[in-house]
PDB file of C-alpha atoms in Angstrom:
ATOM      1  CA  GLN E  29     -16.434   7.102 -10.919  1.00 76.00           C
ATOM      2  CA  LEU E  30     -13.000   4.967  -9.750  1.00 85.00           C
ATOM      3  CA  GLN E  31     -11.747   6.106  -6.406  1.00 94.00           C
ATOM      4  CA  LEU E  32      -9.241   5.387  -3.711  1.00 96.00           C
ATOM      5  CA  VAL E  33      -8.667   6.569  -0.205  1.00 97.00           C
ATOM      6  CA  GLU E  34      -6.087   5.917   2.329  1.00 98.00           C
ATOM      7  CA  SER E  35      -6.703   6.243   6.195  1.00 97.00           C
ATOM      8  CA  GLY E  36      -4.296   5.324   9.154  1.00 96.00           C
ATOM      9  CA  GLY E  37      -1.456   7.436   8.956  1.00 93.00           C
ATOM     10  CA  GLY E  38      -0.068   9.394  12.110  1.00 97.00           C
ATOM     11  CA  LEU E  39       2.884   9.795  14.030  1.00 98.00           C
ATOM     12  CA  VAL E  40       4.598   7.018  16.061  1.00 98.00           C
ATOM     13  CA  GLN E  41       8.086   6.099  17.584  1.00 98.00           C
ATOM     14  CA  PRO E  42      10.434   3.423  16.533  1.00 98.00           C
ATOM     15  CA  GLY E  43       9.663  -0.210  17.039  1.00 98.00           C
ATOM     16  CA  GLU E  44       6.058   0.788  17.213  1.00 98.00           C
ATOM     17  CA  THR E  45       2.982  -0.482  15.414  1.00 98.00           C
ATOM     18  CA  LEU E  46       1.194   0.856  12.370  1.00 98.00           C
ATOM     19  CA  ARG E  47      -1.912   0.249   9.514  1.00 98.00           C
ATOM     20  CA  VAL E  48      -2.562   1.733   6.584  1.00 98.00           C
ATOM     21  CA  SER E  49      -5.966   1.066   4.942  1.00 97.00           C
ATOM     22  CA  CYS E  50      -7.381   1.862   1.373  1.00 96.00           C
ATOM     23  CA  SER E  51     -10.870   2.243   0.773  1.00 95.00           C
ATOM     24  CA  MET E  52     -12.021   1.773  -2.316  1.00 91.00           C
ATOM     25  CA  SER E  53     -15.226   2.408  -4.721  1.00 90.00           C
ATOM     26  CA  GLY E  54     -16.431   2.827  -8.297  1.00 87.00           C
ATOM     27  CA  PHE E  55     -14.865  -0.682  -9.511  1.00 78.00           C
ATOM     28  CA  THR E  56     -15.115  -4.006  -8.977  1.00 75.00           C
ATOM     29  CA  LEU E  57     -12.108  -4.883  -6.561  1.00 74.00           C
ATOM     30  CA  ASP E  58     -11.516  -8.352  -7.354  1.00 80.00           C
ATOM     31  CA  THR E  59     -10.398  -7.448 -10.856  1.00 87.00           C
ATOM     32  CA  TYR E  60      -7.848  -5.246  -9.392  1.00 92.00           C
ATOM     33  CA  ALA E  61      -4.631  -5.357  -8.144  1.00 95.00           C
ATOM     34  CA  ILE E  62      -3.550  -3.128  -5.322  1.00 96.00           C
ATOM     35  CA  GLY E  63       0.041  -1.677  -4.375  1.00 97.00           C
ATOM     36  CA  LEU E  64       1.536   0.543  -1.661  1.00 98.00           C
ATOM     37  CA  PHE E  65       3.875   2.615  -2.380  1.00 98.00           C
ATOM     38  CA  ARG E  66       5.575   5.162  -0.052  1.00 98.00           C
ATOM     39  CA  GLN E  67       7.560   8.629  -0.818  1.00 98.00           C
ATOM     40  CA  ALA E  68       9.662  10.277   1.434  1.00 95.00           C
ATOM     41  CA  PRO E  69      10.649  13.838   1.826  1.00 90.00           C
ATOM     42  CA  GLY E  70      12.801  14.663  -1.272  1.00 92.00           C
ATOM     43  CA  LYS E  71      13.332  11.263  -2.226  1.00 95.00           C
ATOM     44  CA  GLU E  72      11.767   9.417  -4.876  1.00 96.00           C
ATOM     45  CA  ARG E  73       8.127   7.054  -4.258  1.00 97.00           C
ATOM     46  CA  GLU E  74       8.994   3.627  -3.700  1.00 97.00           C
ATOM     47  CA  GLY E  75       6.691   0.818  -4.157  1.00 98.00           C
ATOM     48  CA  ILE E  76       6.648  -1.256  -0.945  1.00 98.00           C
ATOM     49  CA  ALA E  77       4.137  -3.867  -1.024  1.00 98.00           C
ATOM     50  CA  CYS E  78       1.320  -5.319  -3.655  1.00 98.00           C
ATOM     51  CA  ILE E  79      -1.488  -7.943  -3.295  1.00 96.00           C
ATOM     52  CA  SER E  80      -3.193  -9.759  -6.239  1.00 95.00           C
ATOM     53  CA  PRO E  81      -6.862  -9.498  -7.168  1.00 93.00           C
ATOM     54  CA  SER E  82      -7.667 -12.689  -5.731  1.00 90.00           C
ATOM     55  CA  GLY E  83      -5.377 -12.166  -2.172  1.00 91.00           C
ATOM     56  CA  GLY E  84      -3.073 -15.430  -3.174  1.00 90.00           C
ATOM     57  CA  ARG E  85      -0.185 -13.677  -3.846  1.00 95.00           C
ATOM     58  CA  ALA E  86       1.588 -10.588  -2.344  1.00 97.00           C
ATOM     59  CA  ARG E  87       5.167  -8.899  -2.960  1.00 97.00           C
ATOM     60  CA  TYR E  88       7.271  -6.562  -0.256  1.00 98.00           C
ATOM     61  CA  ALA E  89      10.337  -4.330  -1.240  1.00 98.00           C
ATOM     62  CA  ASP E  90      13.488  -5.676   0.533  1.00 97.00           C
ATOM     63  CA  SER E  91      13.220  -2.890   2.829  1.00 96.00           C
ATOM     64  CA  VAL E  92       9.658  -3.947   4.497  1.00 98.00           C
ATOM     65  CA  LEU E  93      10.032  -7.635   4.301  1.00 98.00           C
ATOM     66  CA  GLY E  94       8.794  -9.302   7.447  1.00 97.00           C
ATOM     67  CA  ARG E  95       7.982  -6.090   9.178  1.00 98.00           C
ATOM     68  CA  PHE E  96       5.129  -5.373   6.982  1.00 98.00           C
ATOM     69  CA  GLY E  97       1.758  -7.585   6.200  1.00 98.00           C
ATOM     70  CA  ILE E  98      -0.548  -6.588   3.282  1.00 98.00           C
ATOM     71  CA  ARG E  99      -4.352  -7.820   2.809  1.00 97.00           C
ATOM     72  CA  ARG E 100      -7.511  -7.463   1.429  1.00 94.00           C
ATOM     73  CA  ASP E 101     -11.465  -7.986   2.310  1.00 92.00           C
ATOM     74  CA  ASN E 102     -13.120  -8.000  -1.462  1.00 88.00           C
ATOM     75  CA  THR E 103     -16.288  -8.080   0.495  1.00 88.00           C
ATOM     76  CA  GLU E 104     -15.561  -4.559   1.829  1.00 89.00           C
ATOM     77  CA  ASN E 105     -13.648  -3.120  -0.608  1.00 90.00           C
ATOM     78  CA  THR E 106     -10.640  -2.613   1.708  1.00 94.00           C
ATOM     79  CA  VAL E 107      -6.726  -3.501   1.706  1.00 96.00           C
ATOM     80  CA  THR E 108      -4.716  -2.968   5.022  1.00 98.00           C
ATOM     81  CA  LEU E 109      -0.904  -3.005   5.309  1.00 98.00           C
ATOM     82  CA  GLN E 110      -0.149  -4.162   8.681  1.00 98.00           C
ATOM     83  CA  MET E 111       3.388  -1.804   9.707  1.00 98.00           C
ATOM     84  CA  ASN E 112       5.556  -3.872  12.793  1.00 98.00           C
ATOM     85  CA  ARG E 113       8.973  -2.328  14.276  1.00 98.00           C
ATOM     86  CA  LEU E 114       8.317   0.723  12.672  1.00 98.00           C
ATOM     87  CA  LYS E 115      12.009   2.457  11.596  1.00 98.00           C
ATOM     88  CA  PRO E 116      12.276   6.591  10.990  1.00 97.00           C
ATOM     89  CA  GLU E 117      12.917   5.323   7.575  1.00 96.00           C
ATOM     90  CA  ASP E 118       9.861   4.604   7.114  1.00 98.00           C
ATOM     91  CA  THR E 119       8.666   7.916   7.416  1.00 98.00           C
ATOM     92  CA  GLY E 120       6.631   9.048   4.071  1.00 98.00           C
ATOM     93  CA  THR E 121       3.431   9.987   2.219  1.00 98.00           C
ATOM     94  CA  TYR E 122       1.783   6.112   1.844  1.00 98.00           C
ATOM     95  CA  PHE E 123      -0.129   5.794  -1.348  1.00 98.00           C
ATOM     96  CA  CYS E 124      -3.036   3.151  -2.899  1.00 97.00           C
ATOM     97  CA  ALA E 125      -2.698   2.847  -6.326  1.00 97.00           C
ATOM     98  CA  ALA E 126      -4.205  -0.102  -8.595  1.00 95.00           C
ATOM     99  CA  SER E 127      -4.033  -1.717 -11.704  1.00 94.00           C
ATOM    100  CA  ARG E 128      -6.266  -4.309 -13.821  1.00 91.00           C
ATOM    101  CA  THR E 129      -4.031  -7.534 -13.533  1.00 83.00           C
ATOM    102  CA  PRO E 130      -4.692 -11.117 -13.998  1.00 77.00           C
ATOM    103  CA  SER E 131      -6.163 -12.892 -10.539  1.00 74.00           C
ATOM    104  CA  ASN E 132      -2.742 -13.892  -9.390  1.00 87.00           C
ATOM    105  CA  ARG E 133      -0.494 -11.405 -10.217  1.00 91.00           C
ATOM    106  CA  CYS E 134       0.785  -7.955  -8.754  1.00 95.00           C
ATOM    107  CA  SER E 135       2.966  -5.114  -8.859  1.00 94.00           C
ATOM    108  CA  ILE E 136       5.400  -2.444  -7.066  1.00 95.00           C
ATOM    109  CA  ASP E 137       6.077  -0.629 -10.481  1.00 95.00           C
ATOM    110  CA  GLU E 138       4.612   2.357  -9.705  1.00 96.00           C
ATOM    111  CA  PHE E 139       4.366   2.718 -13.664  1.00 95.00           C
ATOM    112  CA  ALA E 140       1.818  -0.035 -13.828  1.00 94.00           C
ATOM    113  CA  MET E 141      -0.486   1.669 -11.748  1.00 95.00           C
ATOM    114  CA  GLU E 142      -3.925   3.066 -13.376  1.00 94.00           C
ATOM    115  CA  TYR E 143      -5.377   4.968 -10.409  1.00 95.00           C
ATOM    116  CA  TRP E 144      -4.220   6.374  -7.416  1.00 97.00           C
ATOM    117  CA  GLY E 145      -5.501   8.094  -3.530  1.00 97.00           C
ATOM    118  CA  LYS E 146      -3.771  11.066  -2.599  1.00 97.00           C
ATOM    119  CA  GLY E 147      -1.940   9.506   0.135  1.00 98.00           C
ATOM    120  CA  THR E 148      -1.707   9.314   4.343  1.00 98.00           C
ATOM    121  CA  LEU E 149       1.012  10.582   6.034  1.00 98.00           C
ATOM    122  CA  VAL E 150       3.050   7.908   8.446  1.00 98.00           C
ATOM    123  CA  THR E 151       5.486   9.693  10.703  1.00 98.00           C
ATOM    124  CA  VAL E 152       8.405   7.632  12.612  1.00 98.00           C
ATOM    125  CA  SER E 153      10.152   9.333  15.019  1.00 97.00           C
ATOM    126  CA  PRO E 154      11.297   9.385  18.719  1.00 94.00           C
TER     127      PRO E 154
END
């Protein structure tokens, strides 16, 4: 059974750092691109970062470019999103998603994703 589980959410103050991790099981990680999405209260889900199956390519939404970094460890079946200089507008539920993709591509289009985790809540507030 394919499974994605997010962890690492929490409450932080603006300017602080937080790390969200995705643990994956039930499939060969290095054949799947991983996307990170978030949904703020009352807003649509937004794709914010993705990483290719090989880890050689990453993409970021403009809203997080330069502040967030995504990396993966295919031996540990994990993907980590490092979030720096957090802002209140980064508040939301963060989701991991997976799609079978050529080795050097990834997407932050939610409609391209095949599998989803249940999410972890990140709150940025003074």
